[in-house]
Coordinates of C-alpha atoms in Angstrom, one line a residue:
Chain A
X930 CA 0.0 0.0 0.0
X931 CA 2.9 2.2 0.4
X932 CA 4.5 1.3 -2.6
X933 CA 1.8 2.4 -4.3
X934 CA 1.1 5.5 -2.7
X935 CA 4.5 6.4 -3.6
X936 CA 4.4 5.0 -7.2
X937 CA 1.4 7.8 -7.6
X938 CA 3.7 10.6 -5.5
X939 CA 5.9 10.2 -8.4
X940 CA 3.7 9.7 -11.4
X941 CA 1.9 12.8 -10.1
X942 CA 5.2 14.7 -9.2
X943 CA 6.1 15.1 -12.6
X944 CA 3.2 17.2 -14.4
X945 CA 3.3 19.4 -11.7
X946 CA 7.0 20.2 -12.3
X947 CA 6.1 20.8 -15.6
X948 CA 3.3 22.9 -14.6
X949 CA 6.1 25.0 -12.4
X950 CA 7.9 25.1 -15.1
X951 CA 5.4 26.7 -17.4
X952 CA 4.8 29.0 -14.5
X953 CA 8.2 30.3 -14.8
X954 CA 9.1 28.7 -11.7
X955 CA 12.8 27.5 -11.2
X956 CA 12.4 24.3 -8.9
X957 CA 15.8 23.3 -9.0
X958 CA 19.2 24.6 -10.2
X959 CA 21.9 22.3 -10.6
X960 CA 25.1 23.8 -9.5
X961 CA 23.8 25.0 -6.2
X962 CA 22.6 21.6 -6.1
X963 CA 26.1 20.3 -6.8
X964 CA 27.8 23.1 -4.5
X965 CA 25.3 22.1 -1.6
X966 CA 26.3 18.6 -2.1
X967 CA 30.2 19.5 -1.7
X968 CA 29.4 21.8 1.5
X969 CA 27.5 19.1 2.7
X970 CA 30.6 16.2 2.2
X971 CA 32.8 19.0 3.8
X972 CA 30.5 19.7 7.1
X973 CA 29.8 15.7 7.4
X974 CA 33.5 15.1 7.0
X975 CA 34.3 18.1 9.4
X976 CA 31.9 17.3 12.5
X977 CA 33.0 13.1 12.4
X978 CA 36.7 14.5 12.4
X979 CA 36.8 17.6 14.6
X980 CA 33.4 17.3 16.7
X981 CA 32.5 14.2 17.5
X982 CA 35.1 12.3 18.7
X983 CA 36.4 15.1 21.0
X984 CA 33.1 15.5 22.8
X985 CA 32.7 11.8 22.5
X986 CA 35.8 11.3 24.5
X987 CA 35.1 14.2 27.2
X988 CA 31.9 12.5 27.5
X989 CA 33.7 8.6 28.1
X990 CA 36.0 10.2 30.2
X991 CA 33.5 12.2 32.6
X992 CA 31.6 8.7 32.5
X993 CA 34.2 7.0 33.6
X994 CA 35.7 9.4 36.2
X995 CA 31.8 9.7 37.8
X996 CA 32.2 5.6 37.8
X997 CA 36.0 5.9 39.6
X998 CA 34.4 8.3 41.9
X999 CA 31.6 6.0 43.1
X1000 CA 33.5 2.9 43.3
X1001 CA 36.2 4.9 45.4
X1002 CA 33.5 6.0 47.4
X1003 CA 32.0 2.7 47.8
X1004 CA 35.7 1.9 49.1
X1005 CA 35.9 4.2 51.3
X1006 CA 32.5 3.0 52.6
X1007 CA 33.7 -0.3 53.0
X1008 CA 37.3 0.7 54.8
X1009 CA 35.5 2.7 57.5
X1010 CA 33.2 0.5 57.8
X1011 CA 36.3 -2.1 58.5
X1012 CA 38.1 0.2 60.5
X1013 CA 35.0 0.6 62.9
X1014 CA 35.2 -3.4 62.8
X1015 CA 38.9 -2.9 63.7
X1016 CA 38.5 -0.8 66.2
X1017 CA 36.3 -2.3 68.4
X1018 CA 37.9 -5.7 68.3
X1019 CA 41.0 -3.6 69.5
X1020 CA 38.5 -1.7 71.7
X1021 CA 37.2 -5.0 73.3
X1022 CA 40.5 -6.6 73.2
X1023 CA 42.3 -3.8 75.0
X1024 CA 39.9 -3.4 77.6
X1025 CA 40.0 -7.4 78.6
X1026 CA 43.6 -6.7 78.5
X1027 CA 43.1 -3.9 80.8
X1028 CA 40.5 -5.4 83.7
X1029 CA 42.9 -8.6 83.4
X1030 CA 45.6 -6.7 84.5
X1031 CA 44.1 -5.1 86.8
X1032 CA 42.7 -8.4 88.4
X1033 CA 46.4 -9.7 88.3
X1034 CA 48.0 -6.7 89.6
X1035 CA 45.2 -6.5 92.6
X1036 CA 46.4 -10.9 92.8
X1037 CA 49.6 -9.7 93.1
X1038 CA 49.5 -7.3 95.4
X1039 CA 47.1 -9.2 97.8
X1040 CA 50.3 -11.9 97.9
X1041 CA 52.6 -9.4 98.7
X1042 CA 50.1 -8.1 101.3
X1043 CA 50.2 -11.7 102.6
X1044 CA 53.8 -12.5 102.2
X1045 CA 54.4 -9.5 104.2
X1046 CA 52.0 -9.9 106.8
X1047 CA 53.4 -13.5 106.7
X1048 CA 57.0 -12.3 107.3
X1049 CA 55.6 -9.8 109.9
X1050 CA 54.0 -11.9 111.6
X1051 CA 57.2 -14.3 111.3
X1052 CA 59.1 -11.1 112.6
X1053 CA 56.9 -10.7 115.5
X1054 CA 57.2 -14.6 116.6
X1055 CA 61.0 -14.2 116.6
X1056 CA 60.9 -10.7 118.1
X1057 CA 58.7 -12.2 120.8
X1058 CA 60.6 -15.2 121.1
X1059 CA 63.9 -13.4 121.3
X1060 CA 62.4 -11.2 124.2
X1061 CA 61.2 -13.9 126.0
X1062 CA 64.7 -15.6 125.9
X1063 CA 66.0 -12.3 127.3
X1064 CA 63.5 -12.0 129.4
X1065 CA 64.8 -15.7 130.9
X1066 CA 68.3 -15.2 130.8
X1067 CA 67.6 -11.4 132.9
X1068 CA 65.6 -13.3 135.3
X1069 CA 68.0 -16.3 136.0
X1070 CA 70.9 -13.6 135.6
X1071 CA 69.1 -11.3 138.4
X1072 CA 68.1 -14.8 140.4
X1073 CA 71.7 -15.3 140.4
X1074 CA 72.3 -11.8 141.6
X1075 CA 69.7 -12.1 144.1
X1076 CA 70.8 -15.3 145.5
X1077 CA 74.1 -14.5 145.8
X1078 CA 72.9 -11.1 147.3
X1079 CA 70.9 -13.0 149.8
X1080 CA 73.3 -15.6 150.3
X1081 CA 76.1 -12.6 151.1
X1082 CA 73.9 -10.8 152.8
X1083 CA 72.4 -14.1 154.7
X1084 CA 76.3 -15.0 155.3
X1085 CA 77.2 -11.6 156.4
X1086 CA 74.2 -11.8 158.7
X1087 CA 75.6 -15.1 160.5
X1088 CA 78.9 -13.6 160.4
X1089 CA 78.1 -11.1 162.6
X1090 CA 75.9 -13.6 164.9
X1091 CA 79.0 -15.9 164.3
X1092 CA 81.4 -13.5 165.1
X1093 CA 80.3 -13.1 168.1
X1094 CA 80.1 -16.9 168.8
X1095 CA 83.0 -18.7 166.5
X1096 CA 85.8 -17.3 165.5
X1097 CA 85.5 -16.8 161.1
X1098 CA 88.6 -18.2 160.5
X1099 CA 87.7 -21.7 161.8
X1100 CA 84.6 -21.9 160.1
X1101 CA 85.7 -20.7 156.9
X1102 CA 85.4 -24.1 154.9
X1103 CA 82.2 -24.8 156.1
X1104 CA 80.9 -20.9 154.8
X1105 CA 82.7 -21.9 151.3
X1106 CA 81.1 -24.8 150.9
X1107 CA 77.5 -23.0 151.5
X1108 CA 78.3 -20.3 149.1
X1109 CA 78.8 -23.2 146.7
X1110 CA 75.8 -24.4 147.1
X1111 CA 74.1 -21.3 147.0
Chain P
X232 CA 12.4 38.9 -12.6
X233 CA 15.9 40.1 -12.7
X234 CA 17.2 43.5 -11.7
X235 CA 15.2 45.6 -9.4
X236 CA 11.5 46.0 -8.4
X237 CA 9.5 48.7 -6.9
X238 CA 10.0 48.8 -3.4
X239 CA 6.6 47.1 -1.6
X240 CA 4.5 46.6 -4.5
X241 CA 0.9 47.7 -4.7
X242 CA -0.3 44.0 -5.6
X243 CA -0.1 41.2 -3.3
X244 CA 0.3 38.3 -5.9
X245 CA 3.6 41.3 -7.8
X246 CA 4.8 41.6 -3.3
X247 CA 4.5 37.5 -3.0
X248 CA 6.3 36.7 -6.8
X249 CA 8.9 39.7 -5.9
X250 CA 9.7 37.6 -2.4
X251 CA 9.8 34.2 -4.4
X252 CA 12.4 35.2 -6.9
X253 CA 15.8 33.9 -5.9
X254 CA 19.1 36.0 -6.6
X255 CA 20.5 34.0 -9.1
X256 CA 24.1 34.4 -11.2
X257 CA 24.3 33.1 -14.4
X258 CA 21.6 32.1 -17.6
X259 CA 18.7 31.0 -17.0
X260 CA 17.0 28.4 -18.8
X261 CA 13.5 27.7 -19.5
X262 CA 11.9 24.6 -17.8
X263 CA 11.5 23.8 -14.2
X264 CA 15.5 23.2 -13.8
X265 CA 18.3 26.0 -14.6
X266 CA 22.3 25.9 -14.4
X267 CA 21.6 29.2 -12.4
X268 CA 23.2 29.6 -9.4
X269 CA 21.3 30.9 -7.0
X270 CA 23.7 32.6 -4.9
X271 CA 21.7 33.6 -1.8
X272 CA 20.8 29.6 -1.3
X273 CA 24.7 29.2 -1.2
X274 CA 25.1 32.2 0.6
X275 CA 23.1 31.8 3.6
X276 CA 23.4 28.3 4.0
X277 CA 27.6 28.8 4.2
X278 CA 27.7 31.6 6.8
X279 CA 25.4 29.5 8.6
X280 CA 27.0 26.5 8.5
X281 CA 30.3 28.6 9.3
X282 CA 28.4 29.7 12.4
X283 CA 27.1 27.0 13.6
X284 CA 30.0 24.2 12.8
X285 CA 32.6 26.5 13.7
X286 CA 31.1 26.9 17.2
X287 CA 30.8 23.2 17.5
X288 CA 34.3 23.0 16.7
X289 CA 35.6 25.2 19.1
X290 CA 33.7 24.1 21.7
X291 CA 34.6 20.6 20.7
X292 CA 37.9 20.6 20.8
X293 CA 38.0 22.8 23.5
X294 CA 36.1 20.2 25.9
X295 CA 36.9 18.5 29.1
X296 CA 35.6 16.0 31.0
X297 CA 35.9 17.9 34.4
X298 CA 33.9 21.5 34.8
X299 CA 32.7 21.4 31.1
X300 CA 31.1 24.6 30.2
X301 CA 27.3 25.4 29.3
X302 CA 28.0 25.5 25.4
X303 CA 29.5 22.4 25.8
X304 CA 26.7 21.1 28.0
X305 CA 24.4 21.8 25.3
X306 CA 26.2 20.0 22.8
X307 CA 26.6 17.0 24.4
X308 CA 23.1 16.7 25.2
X309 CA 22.9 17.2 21.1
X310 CA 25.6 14.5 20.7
X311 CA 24.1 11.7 23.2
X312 CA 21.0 12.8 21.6
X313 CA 21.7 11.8 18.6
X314 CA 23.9 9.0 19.7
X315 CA 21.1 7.2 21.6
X316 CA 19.0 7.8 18.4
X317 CA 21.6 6.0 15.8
X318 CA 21.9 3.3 18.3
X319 CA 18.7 2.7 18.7
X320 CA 17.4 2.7 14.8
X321 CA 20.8 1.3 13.7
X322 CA 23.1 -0.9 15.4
X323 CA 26.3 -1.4 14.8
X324 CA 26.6 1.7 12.4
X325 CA 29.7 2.9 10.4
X326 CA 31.3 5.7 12.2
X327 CA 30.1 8.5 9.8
X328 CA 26.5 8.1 10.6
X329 CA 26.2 9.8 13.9
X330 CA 28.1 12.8 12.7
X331 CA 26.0 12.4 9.8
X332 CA 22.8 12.9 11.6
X333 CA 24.0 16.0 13.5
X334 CA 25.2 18.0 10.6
X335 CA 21.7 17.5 8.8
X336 CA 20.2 18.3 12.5
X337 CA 22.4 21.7 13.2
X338 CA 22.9 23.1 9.6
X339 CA 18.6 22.6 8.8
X340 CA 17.5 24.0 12.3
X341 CA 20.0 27.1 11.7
X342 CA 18.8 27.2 8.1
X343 CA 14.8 27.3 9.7
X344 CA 15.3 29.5 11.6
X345 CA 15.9 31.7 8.6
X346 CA 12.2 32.0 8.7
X347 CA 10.8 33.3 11.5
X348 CA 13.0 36.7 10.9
X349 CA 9.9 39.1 8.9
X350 CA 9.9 38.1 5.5
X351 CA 11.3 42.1 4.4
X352 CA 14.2 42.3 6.6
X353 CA 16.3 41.6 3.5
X354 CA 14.3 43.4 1.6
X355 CA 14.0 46.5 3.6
X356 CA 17.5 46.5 4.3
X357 CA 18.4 46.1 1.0
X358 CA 16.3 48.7 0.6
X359 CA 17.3 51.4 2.8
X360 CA 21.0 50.3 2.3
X361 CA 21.3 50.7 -1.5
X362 CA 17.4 52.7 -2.6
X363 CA 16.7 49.3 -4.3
X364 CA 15.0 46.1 -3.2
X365 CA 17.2 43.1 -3.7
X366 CA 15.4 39.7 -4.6
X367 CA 17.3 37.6 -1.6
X368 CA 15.9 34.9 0.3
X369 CA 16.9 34.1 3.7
X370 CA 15.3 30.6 3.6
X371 CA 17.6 28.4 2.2
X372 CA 15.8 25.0 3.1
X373 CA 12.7 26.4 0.7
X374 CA 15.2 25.9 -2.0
X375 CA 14.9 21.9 -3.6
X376 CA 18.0 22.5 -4.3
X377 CA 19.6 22.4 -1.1
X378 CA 17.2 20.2 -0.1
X379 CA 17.8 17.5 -3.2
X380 CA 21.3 17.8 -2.1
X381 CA 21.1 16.4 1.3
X382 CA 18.6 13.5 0.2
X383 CA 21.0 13.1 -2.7
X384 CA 23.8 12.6 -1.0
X385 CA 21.9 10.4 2.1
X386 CA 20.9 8.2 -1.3
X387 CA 24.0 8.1 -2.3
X388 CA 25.3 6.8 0.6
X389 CA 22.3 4.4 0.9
X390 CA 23.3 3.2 -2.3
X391 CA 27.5 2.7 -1.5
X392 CA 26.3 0.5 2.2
X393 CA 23.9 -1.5 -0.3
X394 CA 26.7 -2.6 -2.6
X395 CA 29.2 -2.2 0.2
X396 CA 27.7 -4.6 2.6
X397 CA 25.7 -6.9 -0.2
X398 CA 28.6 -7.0 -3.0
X399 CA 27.1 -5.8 -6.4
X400 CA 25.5 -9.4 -7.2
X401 CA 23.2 -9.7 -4.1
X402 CA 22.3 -6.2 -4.3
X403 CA 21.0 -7.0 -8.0
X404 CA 19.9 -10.0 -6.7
X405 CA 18.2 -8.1 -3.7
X406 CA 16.8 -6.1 -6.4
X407 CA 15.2 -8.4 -8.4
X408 CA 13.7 -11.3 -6.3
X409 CA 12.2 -8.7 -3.2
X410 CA 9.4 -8.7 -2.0
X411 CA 7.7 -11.3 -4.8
X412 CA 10.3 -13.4 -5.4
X413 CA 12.4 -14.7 -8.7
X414 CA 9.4 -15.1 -10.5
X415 CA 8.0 -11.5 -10.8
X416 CA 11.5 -9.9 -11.3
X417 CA 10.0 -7.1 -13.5
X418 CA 7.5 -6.1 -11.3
X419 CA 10.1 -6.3 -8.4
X420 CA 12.6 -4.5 -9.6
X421 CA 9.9 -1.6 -11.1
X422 CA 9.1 -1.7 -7.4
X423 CA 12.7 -1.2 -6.1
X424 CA 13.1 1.5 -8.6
X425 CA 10.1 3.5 -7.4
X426 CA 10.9 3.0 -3.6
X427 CA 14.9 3.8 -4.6
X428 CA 13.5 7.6 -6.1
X429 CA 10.9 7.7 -3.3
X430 CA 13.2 7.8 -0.8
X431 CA 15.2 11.0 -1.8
X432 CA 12.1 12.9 -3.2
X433 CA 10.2 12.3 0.1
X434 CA 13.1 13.3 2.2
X435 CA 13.5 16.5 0.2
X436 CA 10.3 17.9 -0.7
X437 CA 9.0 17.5 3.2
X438 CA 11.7 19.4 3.9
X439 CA 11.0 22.0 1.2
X440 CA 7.5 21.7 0.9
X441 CA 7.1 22.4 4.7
X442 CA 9.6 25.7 4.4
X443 CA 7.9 27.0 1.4
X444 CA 4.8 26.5 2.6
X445 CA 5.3 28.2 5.5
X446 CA 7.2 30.8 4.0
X447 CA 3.8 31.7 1.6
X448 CA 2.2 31.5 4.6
X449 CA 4.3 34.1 5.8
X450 CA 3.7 36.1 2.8
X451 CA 0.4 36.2 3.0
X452 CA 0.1 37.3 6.7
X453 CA 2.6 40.1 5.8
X454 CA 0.0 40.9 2.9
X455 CA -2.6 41.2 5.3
X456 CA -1.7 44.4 6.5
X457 CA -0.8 44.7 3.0
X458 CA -1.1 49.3 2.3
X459 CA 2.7 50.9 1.0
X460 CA 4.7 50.4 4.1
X461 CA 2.5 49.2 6.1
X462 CA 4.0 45.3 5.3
X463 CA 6.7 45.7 7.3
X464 CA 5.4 46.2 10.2
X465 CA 2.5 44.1 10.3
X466 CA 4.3 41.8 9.8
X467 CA 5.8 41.8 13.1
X468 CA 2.3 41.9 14.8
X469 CA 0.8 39.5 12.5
X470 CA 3.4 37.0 11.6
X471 CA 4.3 36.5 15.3
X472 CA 2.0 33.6 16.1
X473 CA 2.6 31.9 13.1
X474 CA 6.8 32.7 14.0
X475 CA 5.7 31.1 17.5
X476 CA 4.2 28.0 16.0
X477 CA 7.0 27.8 13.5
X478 CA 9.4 27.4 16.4
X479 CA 8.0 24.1 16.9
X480 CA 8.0 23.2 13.2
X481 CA 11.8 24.1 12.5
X482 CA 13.9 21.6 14.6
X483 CA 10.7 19.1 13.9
X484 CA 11.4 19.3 10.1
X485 CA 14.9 19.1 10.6
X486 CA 14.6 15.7 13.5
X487 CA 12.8 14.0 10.3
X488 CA 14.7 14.5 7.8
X489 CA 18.5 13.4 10.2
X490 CA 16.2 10.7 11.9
X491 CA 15.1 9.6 8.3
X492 CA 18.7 9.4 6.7
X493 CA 19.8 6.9 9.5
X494 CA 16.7 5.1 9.2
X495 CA 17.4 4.6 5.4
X496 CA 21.1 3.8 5.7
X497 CA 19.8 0.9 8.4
X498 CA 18.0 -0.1 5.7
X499 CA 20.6 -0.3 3.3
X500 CA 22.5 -2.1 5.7
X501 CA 20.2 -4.6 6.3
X502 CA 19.4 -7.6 4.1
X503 CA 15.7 -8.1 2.8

């Protein structure tokens, strides 16, 4: 159907270029036809050399550099998002670290606590003990004293009840032999 | 009609016949075709086309993928327009046709737009520049002949994919045997012949038909307020709505005729 509606555009096209004709019309002149054709070639030729591909190419690249852009982006994204990740396993990790040291450190310090209080109280047996062994050796050291105070003082007093009675001199062994045994 | 005319004639069919007469160099012939130049078809259309493609130039190859400016924002838009469209009607096309479609696109709006200045601007310029009234028309796309030679040369190329991409024996082939097959080779090839000079005829006389068309149109409005001097200036008043509507026809006419060239090389491209 188009075919044919063509096939009549162009049996009916002619007459009335004749009729122009007749009218005086000029429908077509050939050199500017031939001209317009070369100026045409020219332009065609000019804007696939000079125009397209430049703005083609500023076009790809702008494309391209909007893609870098987003997929650095979309990094970026992702490496924070990591570094949060990192940072609360170090986070986490540290503060274990931290309450474990502080539960060892307190450990520590309650045995040195008891180590000393051990070695104090160690101290204090042997301070004690040491005191009391003074304490012993003064009292059999002033028993001594005493005894042979009393004993002197016991012998003085029978000297002078004996020296009024017996004569010191002859009972001199037998006084000896009492100190002794004091 | 050569040589000079009374400034704003008294009748309107001597005003519109003054306006329709080309500026021509050379002999003219009788018949509807003429070896005539006409020189302000030529004229126009180059300092157009110098406009136009030299501002695509230098914004081309002054553009940059980073802070592009708005000239160049604008023809990119024209480019992926244009672009998307090849790809879409035409897959896999030869590297000229894109470019191809864009030259038809920018040189035809420019050469439109042509028409929506008032019809005496040459005239009245002409007029007041040198005391005679040149016959010079703006509107080269109402001349077939720049319109022939686009189609032409979109045939032509039609015609070089067909042989290029067929080889010479299965275009004849082609030619003979579709649509009816071997058997009805004269009426097939009668047909091919018909579609092969409808397809550059179309193209052109839309194109021209449309222009001239609304050019008379033009005319006419102009002749409306048609008393001495009055022309020029209700024309202005007059002519405006028509101008306003016009702006839609201009880069419609010249969408058609770029969109129609690729659609007609895809054609030729493909096998029937």
């Amino acid at each position: 159907m188009k075919r044919l509606y063509w096939l009549l555009a162009v049996v009916l096209l002619l007459p009335a270029s004749a009729m122009a004709a007749e009218g005086g019309l000029k429908l077509l002149s050939f050199t500017t036809l031939i001209g317009e054709i070369i100026t045409f070639a020219i332009l065609v030729w000019v804007v696939m050399k000079y125009v397209w591909p430049p703005l083609m190419n500023a076009i790809e690249n702008r494309q391209k550099e909007i893609a870098d852009g987003l997929a650095a982006a979309e990094r970026g994204h992702q490496e924070l998002a990591d570094a949060d990740q990192t940072k609360a396993t170090i986070l986490s990790e540290a503060r274990s670290k931290g309450s474990d040291m502080v539960a060892d450190s307190k450990q520590r310090g309650d045995a040195i606590i008891d180590a000393a209080r051990q070695e104090a109280e160690n101290e204090k047996a042997r301070i004690i003990e040491q005191g009391q062994r003074d304490l012993d050796a003064e009292r059999v050291a002033m028993h001594r004293a005493m005894e042979e105070k009393l004993g002197s003082l016991i012998i003085s007093g029978a000297e002078q009840i004996l020296r009024r009675e017996v004569d010191t001199k002859t009972h001199q062994d037998i006084i000896d032999s009492m100190k002794k045994a004091v | 009609m050569a040589g000079q005319i009374t400034p704003w004639p008294d009748t309107v069919s001597g005003y519109i016949s003054g306006h329709l007469t080309r500026y021509t160099v050379g002999d003219e012939v009788d018949g509807s075709f003429t070896w005539a130049l006409h020189l302000d078809t030529l004229l126009v259309s180059w300092a157009l086309a110098a406009l136009g493609f030299y501002t695509l130039i230098k914004i081309s190859m002054r553009a940059q993928s980073k802070n592009p400016s708005k000239l160049q924002v604008a023809c990119e838009l024209l480019l992926t327009f244009f672009d998307k469209q090849v790809r879409d009607l035409f897959p896999n096309a030869p590297p000229i046709v894109g470019p191809l479609a864009i030259t038809i696109f920018v040189w035809v709006v420019l050469m439109n737009s042509m028409d929506v200045l008032p019809v005496d601007s040459i005239t009245t310029t002409g007029y007041l520049a040198t005391g005679s009234v040149p016959h010079f028309k703006l509107l080269s796309t109402a001349d077939l002949s720049l319109t022939l030679a686009l189609a032409l040369s979109v045939f032509a190329m039609t015609f070089y994919y067909n042989i290029k991409v067929k080889g010479i024996g299965g275009f004849l082939h082609e030619v003979a045997t579709a649509p009816f097959g071997a058997k009805m080779a004269p009426v097939n090839i009668l047909l091919r012949c018909v579609e092969e000079i409808a397809k550059p005829l179309s193209l052109s006389m839309r194109l021209f038909g449309n222009l001239f068309a609304a050019e008379i149109i033009f005319l006419l409005i102009a002749s409306l307020s048609f008393a001495g001097g009055a022309a020029f200036l209700g024309q202005w008043v007059f002519g405006a709505p028509w101008a306003i509507y016009h702006i839609l026809v201009v880069p419609l006419q010249a969408y058609i005729f770029s969109v129609l060239a690729v659609v007609y090389l895809a054609m030729a491209h493909e096998t029937h």
